[in-house]
Amino acid sequence: MRIARWMVPVIVGVVMTPLSIGLGAVLLGTFDDSEAAGGDVPEPKATELKAGDVGVPVIYAKLVRDAAADCDEKLLTAPVLAAQLKLESNFNPRARSMPAEGPADDEGSLTDPRSAEQRAADSRTDEESLPGDTLAGEPTSGEATSGEILPGGAPAERPLTRGIAQFSDADWATQGIDGNNDGVKDVLDPADAIPSLGKRMCELLLTAKKHPGFRGTPLELALAGHRVSWKTVEKYGGVPRASGADGETYEYVKAVMRSYPQMVVPVGGNGVGGWTLPVEGPAGTPYHQRGSAWSTGLHTGVDFVIPSGTQVKAIGPGEVVTAGAGGDYGNQVVIRHEDGTFSQYAHLSEVKAVVGQSVQGGTLIGWSGETGNATGPHLHFETRTGPAFGSDIPPIPYLRTKGLIL
């Protein structure tokens, strides 16, 4: 049995099946084979890319959004890219369709967990690869690797692929870009691979728009072109049929089309998942009010006047970086958001969140109180450019950018 590369990447020697990561229902739907997989390029709406355990890892969310935003005519959206990355690799930057030599260590950067030694080892060319680097059933030097149809109607095996976006070495050589401008185009660095996938999809969408007579919407055609090449899409006159030698491509397109709507949450309001105010209550002491009660002589956040024991919620998707005692702030929680900003919640009576936890807007992180330097029960709320005291920015304008009005 031969295994298609998008169905079973092997992560550092461990088999991982993307269709088991929240897309179990993707292939259960039905539609007429004479039709396309269904759906068009999604229009921008008042939504935010879902980040955290059930969406895009926080450290990659901004990369995904920026890669989509770089596409001309706004043809590409972040949820589509996110759905592709989840299906291809489950956002693992070391995913590959062949065994790797060992697990990553902790010496890597925020966007690339590999050490310098691992980066050098992973950049070896095929000629330098060690024996045994191919998965059972993958093509050897005598087999086709282009994705074209072999004699007898069987599809050719896909080339070996690597990284969060699962590029083959041949595709990476022509389509990889230096997304973070560090002088290296590294297929295993998400800061390069995610923008490269965005560029590839954007080019395919622009091409697809020129073929309105093909079977499928522009997005479906672009997804099929990414999966097998635009030449194959032209051969079929659109998205390949569900049956036949390249039905696997049809299933890939179908899977992405079904899953990308799950990668967004609404902006504003009080629903869990989107952006929301931290508590329900009136605003009290404003930002930068002067007074001797504060060590800098200025109030570094905005207070919400609420009784002790009021539920305090994360304002939006992010990762908890601080949870516990914080000196004058009393019990506090600090959350890093996908755009690199931070929010702080202080004087809590009790903290529920834990460091490393992924949260969504509306996730309960603690209860209000008057711990630390406080003269009564309230929530002290800050927005910051960094996790620590002294990096505060005006909270009201920040909240307005998220559709939240006090």
XYZ file of C-alpha atoms in Angstrom:
406
model
C 0.000 0.000 0.000
C 1.383 3.386 -0.957
C 0.834 6.345 1.343
C 0.061 9.835 0.069
C 2.286 12.489 1.550
C -0.494 14.776 2.828
C -2.231 12.001 4.701
C 0.601 10.635 6.822
C 3.527 12.937 7.564
C 5.993 11.443 10.024
C 7.038 13.827 12.770
C 10.496 13.151 14.120
C 10.046 9.448 13.700
C 6.417 9.341 14.917
C 3.549 8.800 12.488
C 0.987 11.602 12.554
C -2.222 11.682 10.542
C -3.566 15.192 9.942
C -7.101 13.882 9.369
C -7.113 12.871 13.033
C -6.566 16.433 14.247
C -10.058 17.775 14.270
C -10.999 16.984 10.682
C -12.567 13.607 11.335
C -15.864 14.760 9.885
C -14.325 16.382 6.833
C -14.714 13.400 4.558
C -18.154 12.375 5.779
C -20.048 14.939 3.736
C -21.332 14.120 0.288
C -21.830 16.088 -2.905
C -22.258 15.343 -6.574
C -19.052 14.328 -8.317
C -20.072 16.509 -11.236
C -19.759 19.542 -9.000
C -16.716 21.186 -7.458
C -15.893 20.695 -3.817
C -18.042 23.710 -2.958
C -17.201 27.253 -1.843
C -15.330 30.270 -3.111
C -12.621 32.565 -1.814
C -14.107 33.697 1.528
C -14.893 37.368 1.821
C -13.263 39.259 4.693
C -15.709 39.551 7.610
C -15.609 40.779 11.201
C -13.676 37.761 12.331
C -10.319 37.002 13.896
C -8.066 34.049 13.155
C -8.654 31.435 15.840
C -5.506 30.969 17.901
C -4.645 28.481 20.620
C -5.209 24.773 21.146
C -8.192 24.583 18.796
C -6.790 26.886 16.137
C -3.448 28.281 15.039
C -0.612 28.186 17.595
C -0.154 31.731 18.868
C 3.467 31.938 17.688
C 2.386 31.256 14.091
C -0.864 33.246 13.921
C 0.739 36.529 12.878
C 2.825 34.775 10.215
C -0.357 33.278 8.757
C -2.217 36.575 8.791
C 0.674 38.497 7.239
C 1.182 35.878 4.523
C -2.476 36.132 3.531
C -2.447 39.931 3.671
C 0.487 40.065 1.223
C -1.662 38.560 -1.543
C -2.828 41.063 -4.163
C -6.560 41.749 -4.553
C -7.176 40.122 -1.141
C -7.678 36.796 -2.898
C -6.192 34.760 -0.062
C -7.442 34.718 3.523
C -5.715 33.615 6.703
C -8.269 30.872 7.547
C -7.538 29.106 4.260
C -3.795 29.117 4.917
C -4.401 27.975 8.492
C -6.562 25.075 7.321
C -3.855 23.985 4.870
C -1.135 24.081 7.524
C -3.238 22.124 9.984
C -4.075 19.490 7.390
C -0.526 19.229 6.077
C 1.442 19.136 9.342
C -0.747 20.048 12.324
C 1.511 23.131 12.595
C 4.599 21.052 13.373
C 7.670 22.760 11.838
C 9.577 19.461 11.786
C 6.871 17.453 10.030
C 8.122 15.374 7.142
C 6.974 12.479 5.018
C 10.041 10.475 6.007
C 11.581 9.508 9.348
C 13.703 12.127 11.044
C 16.800 11.377 13.060
C 15.621 12.614 16.426
C 13.486 15.065 18.384
C 14.057 18.794 18.421
C 15.738 20.301 21.455
C 14.992 23.543 23.257
C 17.727 25.637 21.676
C 15.711 27.027 18.794
C 14.068 30.401 18.249
C 10.422 31.311 18.828
C 9.485 30.520 15.237
C 11.925 27.676 14.699
C 12.567 25.208 17.562
C 15.713 23.739 15.985
C 19.232 24.413 17.128
C 21.854 25.726 14.704
C 23.263 22.207 14.375
C 19.850 20.814 13.494
C 19.242 23.569 10.963
C 22.513 22.685 9.257
C 21.732 18.960 9.298
C 18.214 19.458 7.959
C 19.499 21.602 5.093
C 21.429 18.720 3.544
C 20.663 18.018 -0.068
C 19.221 14.724 -1.237
C 22.693 13.657 -2.350
C 23.954 14.056 1.194
C 21.019 12.250 2.834
C 21.718 9.119 4.764
C 20.428 5.732 3.612
C 17.038 4.826 5.002
C 15.648 8.406 4.862
C 12.672 7.331 2.769
C 9.336 6.087 3.969
C 8.276 2.586 2.937
C 6.416 2.816 -0.339
C 7.929 6.172 -1.380
C 9.516 6.397 -4.839
C 13.095 5.341 -5.382
C 15.359 6.730 -8.076
C 13.586 4.652 -10.705
C 10.059 5.874 -9.910
C 8.178 8.958 -11.023
C 7.864 11.797 -8.522
C 6.064 14.524 -10.421
C 2.478 13.671 -9.503
C 1.644 12.843 -13.124
C -0.297 9.736 -14.114
C 1.793 6.623 -14.513
C 1.171 4.102 -17.311
C -1.810 1.954 -16.380
C -3.714 4.837 -14.738
C -2.079 4.787 -11.296
C -1.006 8.136 -9.816
C 2.697 8.745 -9.394
C 3.977 8.913 -5.842
C 4.352 12.397 -4.395
C 7.812 13.706 -3.642
C 9.086 13.667 -0.082
C 7.980 16.778 1.776
C 9.136 18.645 4.861
C 8.231 21.432 7.246
C 5.097 23.109 8.501
C 3.913 23.691 4.906
C 5.163 20.339 3.532
C 7.163 21.565 0.538
C 9.104 19.090 -1.551
C 12.756 19.920 -2.117
C 12.084 20.603 -5.805
C 9.185 22.975 -5.058
C 11.130 24.706 -2.299
C 14.055 25.344 -4.651
C 11.799 27.364 -6.956
C 9.148 28.706 -4.578
C 10.817 29.093 -1.181
C 11.431 32.643 0.041
C 13.408 34.217 2.874
C 10.398 35.382 4.830
C 12.260 36.685 7.873
C 15.158 38.242 5.916
C 17.851 36.361 7.813
C 19.707 35.457 4.623
C 18.530 31.827 4.610
C 15.600 30.182 2.831
C 14.843 27.340 5.240
C 11.949 24.979 4.538
C 11.871 23.966 8.208
C 11.602 27.541 9.497
C 7.928 28.614 9.689
C 9.029 32.232 9.235
C 10.091 31.218 5.702
C 7.702 28.356 4.944
C 4.425 30.085 5.836
C 5.066 33.171 3.644
C 6.209 30.814 0.877
C 2.933 28.888 1.037
C 1.039 32.177 0.977
C 2.956 33.345 -2.098
C 2.355 30.037 -3.894
C -1.368 30.052 -3.136
C -1.698 33.693 -4.171
C -0.090 32.997 -7.547
C -2.363 29.994 -8.066
C -5.453 32.041 -7.187
C -4.474 34.710 -9.717
C -4.038 32.003 -12.346
C -7.304 30.297 -11.403
C -9.260 33.532 -11.893
C -8.271 33.426 -15.559
C -10.058 30.094 -16.071
C -13.738 30.627 -15.233
C -14.697 27.692 -17.431
C -12.796 25.157 -15.325
C -14.682 22.883 -12.943
C -14.409 24.482 -9.513
C -14.159 27.877 -7.878
C -10.869 29.817 -7.978
C -9.996 28.693 -4.464
C -10.703 25.042 -5.242
C -8.646 25.240 -8.413
C -5.769 26.854 -6.510
C -5.866 24.159 -3.836
C -5.825 21.445 -6.478
C -2.943 23.183 -8.241
C -1.008 23.315 -4.989
C -1.654 19.648 -4.409
C -0.636 18.273 -7.803
C 0.498 21.194 -10.026
C -1.424 23.565 -12.257
C -0.554 21.426 -15.280
C -2.653 18.618 -13.815
C -5.570 20.998 -13.168
C -5.445 22.013 -16.838
C -5.388 18.362 -17.852
C -8.586 17.673 -15.912
C -10.224 20.976 -16.821
C -10.607 21.727 -13.129
C -10.544 19.903 -9.812
C -9.965 16.161 -10.351
C -12.977 13.889 -9.892
C -13.550 11.977 -6.671
C -13.009 8.715 -8.530
C -10.067 7.873 -10.715
C -6.328 8.110 -10.496
C -6.218 11.475 -8.744
C -9.236 11.304 -6.457
C -6.913 11.999 -3.550
C -6.570 15.602 -4.764
C -10.339 15.950 -4.752
C -10.379 14.800 -1.116
C -7.618 17.263 -0.217
C -9.557 20.165 -1.704
C -12.708 18.987 0.022
C -10.945 18.741 3.386
C -9.558 22.288 3.236
C -12.870 23.734 2.069
C -14.699 22.053 4.931
C -12.201 23.055 7.619
C -11.236 26.670 6.917
C -14.521 28.115 8.346
C -13.546 26.491 11.658
C -10.384 28.627 11.840
C -12.099 31.938 12.670
C -13.898 33.461 15.625
C -16.057 36.610 15.712
C -14.567 39.968 16.684
C -16.275 41.964 19.425
C -19.208 41.013 21.600
C -19.016 38.680 24.561
C -18.969 35.289 22.873
C -16.295 32.797 23.854
C -13.554 32.577 21.214
C -13.576 36.111 19.813
C -12.493 39.373 21.427
C -14.389 40.461 24.486
C -14.130 42.807 27.456
C -12.459 41.224 30.500
C -15.429 41.820 32.815
C -18.912 43.242 32.748
C -18.722 46.442 34.748
C -18.122 50.194 34.519
C -14.694 51.702 33.977
C -13.155 53.502 36.957
C -9.696 55.061 37.272
C -8.538 55.923 33.746
C -5.205 55.331 32.058
C -2.361 57.710 33.073
C -4.262 59.419 35.842
C -1.705 61.070 38.117
C -1.390 60.295 41.795
C 0.888 59.241 44.631
C -0.736 55.812 44.885
C 1.399 54.579 41.992
C 5.179 54.190 41.979
C 5.581 56.014 38.663
C 3.085 58.715 39.598
C 0.818 57.501 36.786
C -1.866 54.845 36.543
C -0.611 52.314 33.978
C -3.943 50.745 33.083
C -7.685 51.179 33.396
C -9.730 49.931 36.358
C -13.065 48.159 36.214
C -15.247 48.740 39.258
C -16.642 45.337 40.153
C -17.191 43.343 43.359
C -14.778 40.626 44.494
C -15.469 37.251 42.971
C -16.483 38.576 39.531
C -15.374 36.312 36.706
C -12.393 37.716 34.777
C -11.959 36.543 31.195
C -9.207 36.691 28.582
C -9.939 39.453 26.096
C -8.798 37.415 23.091
C -6.793 34.472 21.756
C -3.372 34.055 23.267
C -1.044 32.195 25.604
C -0.707 32.727 29.355
C 2.852 33.841 30.208
C 2.335 34.873 33.866
C -0.113 33.488 36.423
C 0.275 34.085 40.167
C 1.596 36.585 42.692
C 2.894 39.836 41.199
C 3.942 42.174 44.008
C 1.893 45.390 44.067
C -0.319 43.892 41.358
C -1.357 41.106 43.721
C -2.517 37.960 41.970
C -2.216 38.575 38.253
C -2.424 36.984 34.819
C -0.528 38.182 31.734
C -1.439 36.901 28.268
C 0.582 37.147 25.050
C -1.623 37.695 21.995
C -0.935 36.659 18.412
C 0.056 40.174 17.311
C 2.822 40.289 19.913
C 0.947 42.498 22.391
C 0.131 41.535 25.984
C -2.814 42.023 28.317
C -2.618 42.037 32.125
C -5.323 41.345 34.727
C -4.380 42.312 38.310
C -5.564 42.280 41.955
C -7.336 38.954 41.429
C -8.715 37.113 44.445
C -7.908 33.816 42.760
C -6.082 32.777 39.579
C -7.448 29.963 37.445
C -5.121 30.229 34.424
C -1.760 28.471 34.311
C 1.427 29.442 32.486
C 1.559 27.958 28.993
C -2.217 27.660 28.691
C -3.766 28.646 25.358
C -6.875 30.768 25.787
C -9.599 32.225 23.633
C -11.584 35.414 24.134
C -13.974 34.714 26.993
C -11.873 32.000 28.649
C -12.178 32.240 32.446
C -8.745 33.079 33.888
C -9.605 34.082 37.468
C -11.837 36.060 39.822
C -11.575 39.719 40.770
C -10.453 40.874 44.197
C -8.246 43.407 45.981
C -4.906 41.650 46.455
C -1.668 43.650 46.285
C -1.678 47.454 46.324
C -5.421 48.041 46.136
C -7.812 50.169 48.183
C -10.885 48.187 47.252
C -12.140 45.430 44.954
C -11.625 46.089 41.257
C -9.878 44.716 38.163
C -6.752 46.548 37.060
C -6.378 45.919 33.313
C -3.361 46.799 31.163
C -2.311 46.385 27.554
C 1.424 46.195 26.879
C 4.092 45.753 24.246
C 5.946 43.335 26.547
C 5.123 41.025 29.443
C 6.558 43.223 32.208
C 5.764 46.451 34.008
C 6.772 49.599 32.131
C 5.659 48.535 28.645
C 2.051 49.729 28.955
C 0.133 51.272 26.061
C -3.262 53.048 26.114
C -5.845 50.291 26.684
C -8.990 51.981 25.366
C -7.686 52.572 21.794
C -6.259 49.039 21.827
C -9.635 47.549 22.739
C -11.285 49.591 20.005
C -9.037 47.958 17.408
C -10.607 44.671 18.494
C -14.146 46.000 18.139
C -14.591 46.571 21.878
C -16.007 49.824 23.208
C -16.154 50.829 26.889
